[in-house]
Amino acid sequence: MAAVRPTIRDVAAAAGVSLATVSHALNGKGRLDDRTRERIRQVAAELGYRADPRARALRTGAGTTIGLVGSLMTDQTADRDSRLDWYMRTAFAAATESLAQGYALTLVPPLDQQSWARTLTVDGVLLVDPDPDDALVATLLERGLPMVIVNGDVGRADVATVSLDRGSAVDCAMSHFLARGRTRPALVVDSSKRQTAAGTHRAFLEWCTRQAVPARVGLAEPGDARSEAGRAATLELLREFPDTDSIYAPLDSIAHGVGAALNFLGRNDISLITADGMIARLSAPPLTAIDTRREQQATEATRMLIAQMKTGIKEPSRTFTADLIVRD
């Protein structure tokens, strides 16, 4: 026979206080002295009491459902496995933090976004690296939905972001190349305005200016298969700069295409670095990779979103510093 779940009435009876006092103690509200508040919380813990999120939502008008949208998956077909690896690592970290705080995480398919953005029944949104030109952010803000952008930035002061310092990622990759005697590095990146691409491109150009070296850049045009776009961009890059000795491709699906181009040309003399993930780990040999702090970003963004959902106040944005996972 299943154990009976303790109720708030059980906590009140055990603590010898009113239902309102228990509610105030557990929600951090009301004028209670710290000793009373702590005693009630201890009684609740000993009884195994947990608040019913559905009852709390009805009582307070505050919901407990978060939607996670991975916008980069909208342009993936042939490269779906690598994108799914990235998406699920982000989702698992966000779901773990959500569950710990009593919230449910809904994974939103990144299809027909403008349609669902106007009707989706969630109480807050985690949006992964959206395109600044996309109207999705504006639509969600019009609905008044709390939102935090993960691993990106749309240049709006009214939206909290958790992102990677792209300059630190470029510095990690370039420093490793130089330490290995690679003095003619290049960047292969897509031409979108997402931070993964545009922020990295900008940081690489700044690095080249500081180092007084040519800016070798291959632009992968957006399309259904980013690996093929990366392959084409690499072939074009090496026609223009045949003496290139190293390549940084921040998006691993593009890096897959870079590797295919290098194999086709027999250029095993060129080093390759990408973001850590399935492609970096399963390459033969495995690739040195940038730790983009994806799980930490997702966890922090979830915490920030829940805080905003509770208080109505946007949390300060946060930036993580990249690190390097050396495999060569």
CSV table of C-alpha atoms in Angstrom, one decimal:
chain,number,residue,atom,x,y,z
A,1,MET,CA,0.0,0.0,0.0
A,2,ALA,CA,1.4,3.4,-1.0
A,3,ALA,CA,2.4,5.8,1.8
A,4,VAL,CA,0.0,8.7,2.3
A,5,ARG,CA,1.7,11.9,1.3
A,6,PRO,CA,1.9,14.4,4.2
A,7,THR,CA,-0.1,17.6,3.7
A,8,ILE,CA,0.3,21.2,4.9
A,9,ARG,CA,-2.3,20.4,7.6
A,10,ASP,CA,0.0,17.6,8.9
A,11,VAL,CA,2.9,20.1,9.2
A,12,ALA,CA,0.7,22.7,10.9
A,13,ALA,CA,-0.5,20.1,13.4
A,14,ALA,CA,3.0,18.7,14.1
A,15,ALA,CA,4.4,22.2,14.6
A,16,GLY,CA,1.4,23.5,16.6
A,17,VAL,CA,0.8,26.5,14.3
A,18,SER,CA,-1.8,27.7,11.8
A,19,LEU,CA,-1.9,26.8,8.1
A,20,ALA,CA,-1.1,30.4,7.2
A,21,THR,CA,2.0,30.3,9.4
A,22,VAL,CA,3.3,27.1,7.7
A,23,SER,CA,2.6,28.6,4.3
A,24,HIS,CA,4.6,31.8,5.2
A,25,ALA,CA,7.4,29.8,6.7
A,26,LEU,CA,7.9,27.6,3.7
A,27,ASN,CA,7.4,30.3,1.1
A,28,GLY,CA,9.7,32.8,2.9
A,29,LYS,CA,6.9,35.3,3.4
A,30,GLY,CA,5.1,36.8,6.4
A,31,ARG,CA,6.5,38.3,9.6
A,32,LEU,CA,8.0,35.3,11.3
A,33,ASP,CA,11.1,35.2,13.5
A,34,ASP,CA,13.9,33.1,12.1
A,35,ARG,CA,13.7,30.5,14.9
A,36,THR,CA,10.0,29.8,14.2
A,37,ARG,CA,10.5,29.7,10.4
A,38,GLU,CA,13.4,27.3,10.8
A,39,ARG,CA,11.5,25.0,13.2
A,40,ILE,CA,8.5,24.7,10.8
A,41,ARG,CA,10.8,23.9,7.9
A,42,GLN,CA,12.5,21.3,10.0
A,43,VAL,CA,9.2,19.7,10.9
A,44,ALA,CA,8.2,19.7,7.2
A,45,ALA,CA,11.4,18.0,6.3
A,46,GLU,CA,11.1,15.4,9.0
A,47,LEU,CA,7.5,14.6,7.8
A,48,GLY,CA,8.7,14.4,4.2
A,49,TYR,CA,6.3,17.2,3.1
A,50,ARG,CA,6.7,18.7,-0.4
A,51,ALA,CA,4.5,21.4,-1.8
A,52,ASP,CA,2.1,20.5,-4.5
A,53,PRO,CA,3.2,22.6,-7.5
A,54,ARG,CA,-0.3,22.5,-9.1
A,55,ALA,CA,-1.9,23.8,-5.9
A,56,ARG,CA,0.8,26.5,-5.6
A,57,ALA,CA,0.1,27.6,-9.2
A,58,LEU,CA,-3.6,27.9,-8.5
A,59,ARG,CA,-3.0,29.7,-5.3
A,60,THR,CA,-0.4,32.2,-6.5
A,61,GLY,CA,-1.1,32.4,-10.2
A,62,ALA,CA,2.5,31.5,-10.8
A,63,GLY,CA,3.1,28.5,-13.1
A,64,THR,CA,5.9,25.9,-12.9
A,65,THR,CA,6.6,24.9,-16.5
A,66,ILE,CA,9.6,26.0,-18.5
A,67,GLY,CA,10.0,25.6,-22.2
A,68,LEU,CA,13.5,24.9,-23.7
A,69,VAL,CA,14.0,25.8,-27.4
A,70,GLY,CA,17.2,24.9,-29.2
A,71,SER,CA,17.0,27.2,-32.2
A,72,LEU,CA,20.1,25.9,-33.9
A,73,MET,CA,18.3,22.6,-34.6
A,74,THR,CA,16.0,24.2,-37.1
A,75,ASP,CA,18.7,24.1,-39.8
A,76,GLN,CA,19.9,20.6,-39.1
A,77,THR,CA,19.1,17.4,-41.1
A,78,ALA,CA,22.2,15.5,-42.1
A,79,ASP,CA,24.0,16.7,-39.0
A,80,ARG,CA,21.3,15.8,-36.6
A,81,ASP,CA,23.3,13.4,-34.4
A,82,SER,CA,25.8,16.1,-33.3
A,83,ARG,CA,23.2,18.7,-32.7
A,84,LEU,CA,21.1,16.2,-30.7
A,85,ASP,CA,24.1,15.5,-28.5
A,86,TRP,CA,24.5,19.2,-27.8
A,87,TYR,CA,20.8,19.7,-27.3
A,88,MET,CA,20.3,16.8,-24.9
A,89,ARG,CA,23.4,17.8,-22.8
A,90,THR,CA,21.9,21.3,-22.4
A,91,ALA,CA,18.4,19.9,-21.7
A,92,PHE,CA,19.6,17.4,-19.1
A,93,ALA,CA,21.4,20.1,-17.1
A,94,ALA,CA,18.4,22.4,-17.4
A,95,ALA,CA,16.0,19.7,-16.4
A,96,THR,CA,18.1,18.7,-13.4
A,97,GLU,CA,18.1,22.3,-12.0
A,98,SER,CA,14.4,22.7,-12.8
A,99,LEU,CA,13.4,19.5,-11.0
A,100,ALA,CA,15.5,20.5,-8.0
A,101,GLN,CA,13.4,23.7,-7.7
A,102,GLY,CA,10.0,22.0,-8.3
A,103,TYR,CA,9.6,23.0,-12.0
A,104,ALA,CA,9.0,20.9,-15.1
A,105,LEU,CA,11.0,21.3,-18.3
A,106,THR,CA,9.3,21.0,-21.6
A,107,LEU,CA,11.4,20.4,-24.7
A,108,VAL,CA,9.9,22.4,-27.6
A,109,PRO,CA,10.6,21.2,-31.1
A,110,PRO,CA,12.2,24.0,-33.1
A,111,LEU,CA,9.7,23.8,-35.9
A,112,ASP,CA,7.3,26.5,-37.0
A,113,GLN,CA,8.5,28.7,-34.1
A,114,GLN,CA,6.4,31.7,-34.9
A,115,SER,CA,3.2,29.6,-34.7
A,116,TRP,CA,3.8,28.0,-31.3
A,117,ALA,CA,5.4,31.2,-29.8
A,118,ARG,CA,2.0,32.8,-29.8
A,119,THR,CA,0.2,29.9,-28.2
A,120,LEU,CA,2.6,27.7,-26.2
A,121,THR,CA,1.4,27.1,-22.7
A,122,VAL,CA,4.6,27.6,-20.6
A,123,ASP,CA,5.5,30.0,-17.8
A,124,GLY,CA,9.0,30.8,-18.9
A,125,VAL,CA,11.4,30.1,-21.8
A,126,LEU,CA,15.0,29.1,-22.2
A,127,LEU,CA,16.0,30.1,-25.7
A,128,VAL,CA,19.3,28.7,-27.1
A,129,ASP,CA,21.5,31.1,-29.2
A,130,PRO,CA,18.7,32.6,-31.3
A,131,ASP,CA,19.4,34.6,-34.5
A,132,PRO,CA,19.1,38.4,-33.6
A,133,ASP,CA,17.1,38.9,-36.8
A,134,ASP,CA,14.5,36.3,-35.7
A,135,ALA,CA,11.2,37.7,-34.5
A,136,LEU,CA,10.9,34.9,-32.0
A,137,VAL,CA,12.3,36.9,-29.1
A,138,ALA,CA,10.0,39.9,-29.8
A,139,THR,CA,7.0,37.6,-30.0
A,140,LEU,CA,7.8,36.0,-26.6
A,141,LEU,CA,8.4,39.4,-25.0
A,142,GLU,CA,5.0,40.6,-26.4
A,143,ARG,CA,3.4,37.8,-24.5
A,144,GLY,CA,5.1,38.9,-21.3
A,145,LEU,CA,6.9,35.5,-20.9
A,146,PRO,CA,10.0,35.5,-18.7
A,147,MET,CA,13.0,34.5,-20.8
A,148,VAL,CA,16.7,33.8,-20.5
A,149,ILE,CA,18.9,33.3,-23.6
A,150,VAL,CA,21.4,30.5,-23.3
A,151,ASN,CA,24.7,30.6,-25.1
A,152,GLY,CA,23.8,33.7,-27.1
A,153,ASP,CA,22.9,37.3,-27.1
A,154,VAL,CA,20.4,39.4,-29.2
A,155,GLY,CA,21.7,42.8,-28.0
A,156,ARG,CA,18.6,43.7,-25.9
A,157,ALA,CA,19.0,45.1,-22.4
A,158,ASP,CA,15.6,43.8,-21.4
A,159,VAL,CA,16.6,40.1,-21.9
A,160,ALA,CA,18.9,38.2,-19.5
A,161,THR,CA,21.6,36.1,-21.2
A,162,VAL,CA,24.0,33.4,-20.2
A,163,SER,CA,26.8,33.2,-22.7
A,164,LEU,CA,30.4,32.1,-23.5
A,165,ASP,CA,33.1,34.7,-23.8
A,166,ARG,CA,34.0,34.0,-27.4
A,167,GLY,CA,37.2,35.9,-27.1
A,168,SER,CA,38.4,33.4,-24.4
A,169,ALA,CA,37.5,30.5,-26.7
A,170,VAL,CA,39.5,32.0,-29.6
A,171,ASP,CA,42.4,32.7,-27.2
A,172,CYS,CA,42.3,29.1,-26.0
A,173,ALA,CA,42.4,27.7,-29.6
A,174,MET,CA,45.0,30.1,-30.9
A,175,SER,CA,47.3,29.7,-27.9
A,176,HIS,CA,47.2,25.9,-28.3
A,177,PHE,CA,48.0,26.2,-32.0
A,178,LEU,CA,51.0,28.6,-31.3
A,179,ALA,CA,52.3,26.3,-28.6
A,180,ARG,CA,52.3,23.4,-31.1
A,181,GLY,CA,54.2,25.6,-33.6
A,182,ARG,CA,51.1,26.3,-35.8
A,183,THR,CA,51.6,30.0,-36.8
A,184,ARG,CA,49.1,30.2,-39.7
A,185,PRO,CA,45.7,29.5,-38.2
A,186,ALA,CA,42.3,30.0,-39.8
A,187,LEU,CA,38.7,30.1,-38.8
A,188,VAL,CA,35.8,28.2,-40.5
A,189,VAL,CA,32.5,29.5,-39.3
A,190,ASP,CA,29.0,30.0,-40.6
A,191,SER,CA,27.8,33.4,-41.8
A,192,SER,CA,24.8,33.7,-39.4
A,193,LYS,CA,24.4,36.4,-36.8
A,194,ARG,CA,24.1,34.0,-33.9
A,195,GLN,CA,26.7,34.5,-31.2
A,196,THR,CA,28.3,31.1,-31.8
A,197,ALA,CA,29.3,32.3,-35.3
A,198,ALA,CA,29.3,36.1,-35.3
A,199,GLY,CA,30.8,36.5,-31.8
A,200,THR,CA,33.6,34.0,-32.7
A,201,HIS,CA,34.2,35.7,-36.1
A,202,ARG,CA,34.6,39.1,-34.4
A,203,ALA,CA,36.9,37.7,-31.7
A,204,PHE,CA,39.1,36.0,-34.3
A,205,LEU,CA,39.5,39.2,-36.4
A,206,GLU,CA,40.5,41.0,-33.2
A,207,TRP,CA,43.0,38.3,-32.4
A,208,CYS,CA,44.5,38.6,-35.9
A,209,THR,CA,44.8,42.4,-35.5
A,210,ARG,CA,46.6,42.0,-32.2
A,211,GLN,CA,49.0,39.4,-33.6
A,212,ALA,CA,49.4,41.3,-36.9
A,213,VAL,CA,48.7,38.2,-39.0
A,214,PRO,CA,46.4,37.7,-42.0
A,215,ALA,CA,42.7,36.9,-41.1
A,216,ARG,CA,42.2,33.6,-42.8
A,217,VAL,CA,38.4,32.9,-42.7
A,218,GLY,CA,36.2,30.4,-44.5
A,219,LEU,CA,32.5,31.2,-44.4
A,220,ALA,CA,30.1,28.3,-44.4
A,221,GLU,CA,26.8,29.3,-45.9
A,222,PRO,CA,23.7,28.3,-43.9
A,223,GLY,CA,21.9,25.3,-45.3
A,224,ASP,CA,20.3,22.0,-44.5
A,225,ALA,CA,23.7,20.2,-44.0
A,226,ARG,CA,26.2,22.3,-42.1
A,227,SER,CA,28.9,19.6,-42.5
A,228,GLU,CA,28.7,20.0,-46.2
A,229,ALA,CA,28.8,23.8,-45.8
A,230,GLY,CA,31.9,23.4,-43.7
A,231,ARG,CA,33.5,21.1,-46.3
A,232,ALA,CA,32.9,23.6,-49.1
A,233,ALA,CA,34.2,26.5,-47.0
A,234,THR,CA,37.4,24.6,-46.1
A,235,LEU,CA,38.1,23.7,-49.7
A,236,GLU,CA,37.7,27.4,-50.7
A,237,LEU,CA,39.8,28.6,-47.8
A,238,LEU,CA,42.7,26.3,-48.7
A,239,ARG,CA,42.6,27.4,-52.3
A,240,GLU,CA,43.1,31.0,-51.1
A,241,PHE,CA,45.5,30.1,-48.2
A,242,PRO,CA,47.2,26.8,-49.1
A,243,ASP,CA,49.8,27.3,-46.4
A,244,THR,CA,47.2,27.2,-43.5
A,245,ASP,CA,48.4,24.9,-40.8
A,246,SER,CA,45.5,25.0,-38.3
A,247,ILE,CA,41.7,25.6,-38.3
A,248,TYR,CA,39.3,26.5,-35.5
A,249,ALA,CA,35.7,25.6,-36.3
A,250,PRO,CA,33.5,26.6,-33.3
A,251,LEU,CA,30.4,24.6,-34.4
A,252,ASP,CA,31.2,20.9,-34.4
A,253,SER,CA,28.8,20.0,-37.2
A,254,ILE,CA,30.8,22.4,-39.4
A,255,ALA,CA,34.0,20.9,-38.0
A,256,HIS,CA,32.8,17.5,-39.3
A,257,GLY,CA,32.8,19.0,-42.8
A,258,VAL,CA,36.2,20.6,-42.2
A,259,GLY,CA,37.6,17.2,-41.3
A,260,ALA,CA,36.1,15.6,-44.4
A,261,ALA,CA,37.7,18.3,-46.6
A,262,LEU,CA,41.1,17.7,-45.0
A,263,ASN,CA,40.8,14.0,-45.5
A,264,PHE,CA,39.8,14.5,-49.2
A,265,LEU,CA,42.9,16.7,-49.7
A,266,GLY,CA,45.2,14.5,-47.7
A,267,ARG,CA,46.0,17.5,-45.5
A,268,ASN,CA,46.8,15.6,-42.2
A,269,ASP,CA,49.3,18.4,-41.5
A,270,ILE,CA,46.5,20.7,-40.5
A,271,SER,CA,45.4,20.8,-36.9
A,272,LEU,CA,41.7,21.1,-36.1
A,273,ILE,CA,39.9,22.4,-32.9
A,274,THR,CA,36.2,22.6,-32.4
A,275,ALA,CA,33.7,22.7,-29.5
A,276,ASP,CA,33.7,19.6,-27.3
A,277,GLY,CA,31.0,17.2,-28.1
A,278,MET,CA,30.3,14.0,-30.0
A,279,ILE,CA,32.4,14.9,-33.1
A,280,ALA,CA,35.4,15.9,-31.1
A,281,ARG,CA,35.3,12.8,-28.9
A,282,LEU,CA,34.6,10.3,-31.7
A,283,SER,CA,37.0,11.6,-34.3
A,284,ALA,CA,40.1,9.4,-35.1
A,285,PRO,CA,42.2,10.6,-33.4
A,286,PRO,CA,40.0,12.6,-30.9
A,287,LEU,CA,40.2,16.4,-31.3
A,288,THR,CA,41.4,18.9,-28.9
A,289,ALA,CA,38.3,20.9,-28.1
A,290,ILE,CA,36.9,24.0,-26.4
A,291,ASP,CA,34.9,23.4,-23.3
A,292,THR,CA,32.0,25.8,-23.8
A,293,ARG,CA,30.6,25.2,-20.3
A,294,ARG,CA,27.3,24.1,-21.9
A,295,GLU,CA,26.0,22.3,-18.8
A,296,GLN,CA,27.0,25.2,-16.5
A,297,GLN,CA,25.4,27.7,-18.8
A,298,ALA,CA,22.2,25.7,-18.9
A,299,THR,CA,22.1,25.3,-15.1
A,300,GLU,CA,22.8,29.0,-14.5
A,301,ALA,CA,20.2,30.1,-17.1
A,302,THR,CA,17.6,27.9,-15.5
A,303,ARG,CA,18.3,29.3,-12.1
A,304,MET,CA,18.1,32.8,-13.4
A,305,LEU,CA,14.8,32.1,-15.2
A,306,ILE,CA,13.1,30.6,-12.2
A,307,ALA,CA,14.2,33.6,-10.1
A,308,GLN,CA,12.7,35.9,-12.7
A,309,MET,CA,9.5,33.9,-12.8
A,310,LYS,CA,9.2,34.2,-9.0
A,311,THR,CA,10.1,37.9,-8.6
A,312,GLY,CA,9.3,39.4,-12.0
A,313,ILE,CA,12.8,41.0,-11.9
A,314,LYS,CA,15.3,40.2,-14.7
A,315,GLU,CA,18.5,38.7,-13.4
A,316,PRO,CA,21.9,40.2,-14.4
A,317,SER,CA,23.4,38.5,-17.4
A,318,ARG,CA,26.4,36.2,-16.9
A,319,THR,CA,29.4,35.3,-19.1
A,320,PHE,CA,31.4,32.1,-18.8
A,321,THR,CA,35.1,31.7,-19.7
A,322,ALA,CA,36.1,28.9,-22.1
A,323,ASP,CA,38.6,26.3,-21.3
A,324,LEU,CA,40.6,23.8,-23.4
A,325,ILE,CA,40.4,20.0,-23.4
A,326,VAL,CA,43.7,18.8,-24.8
A,327,ARG,CA,43.8,15.6,-26.7
A,328,ASP,CA,46.9,16.0,-28.9
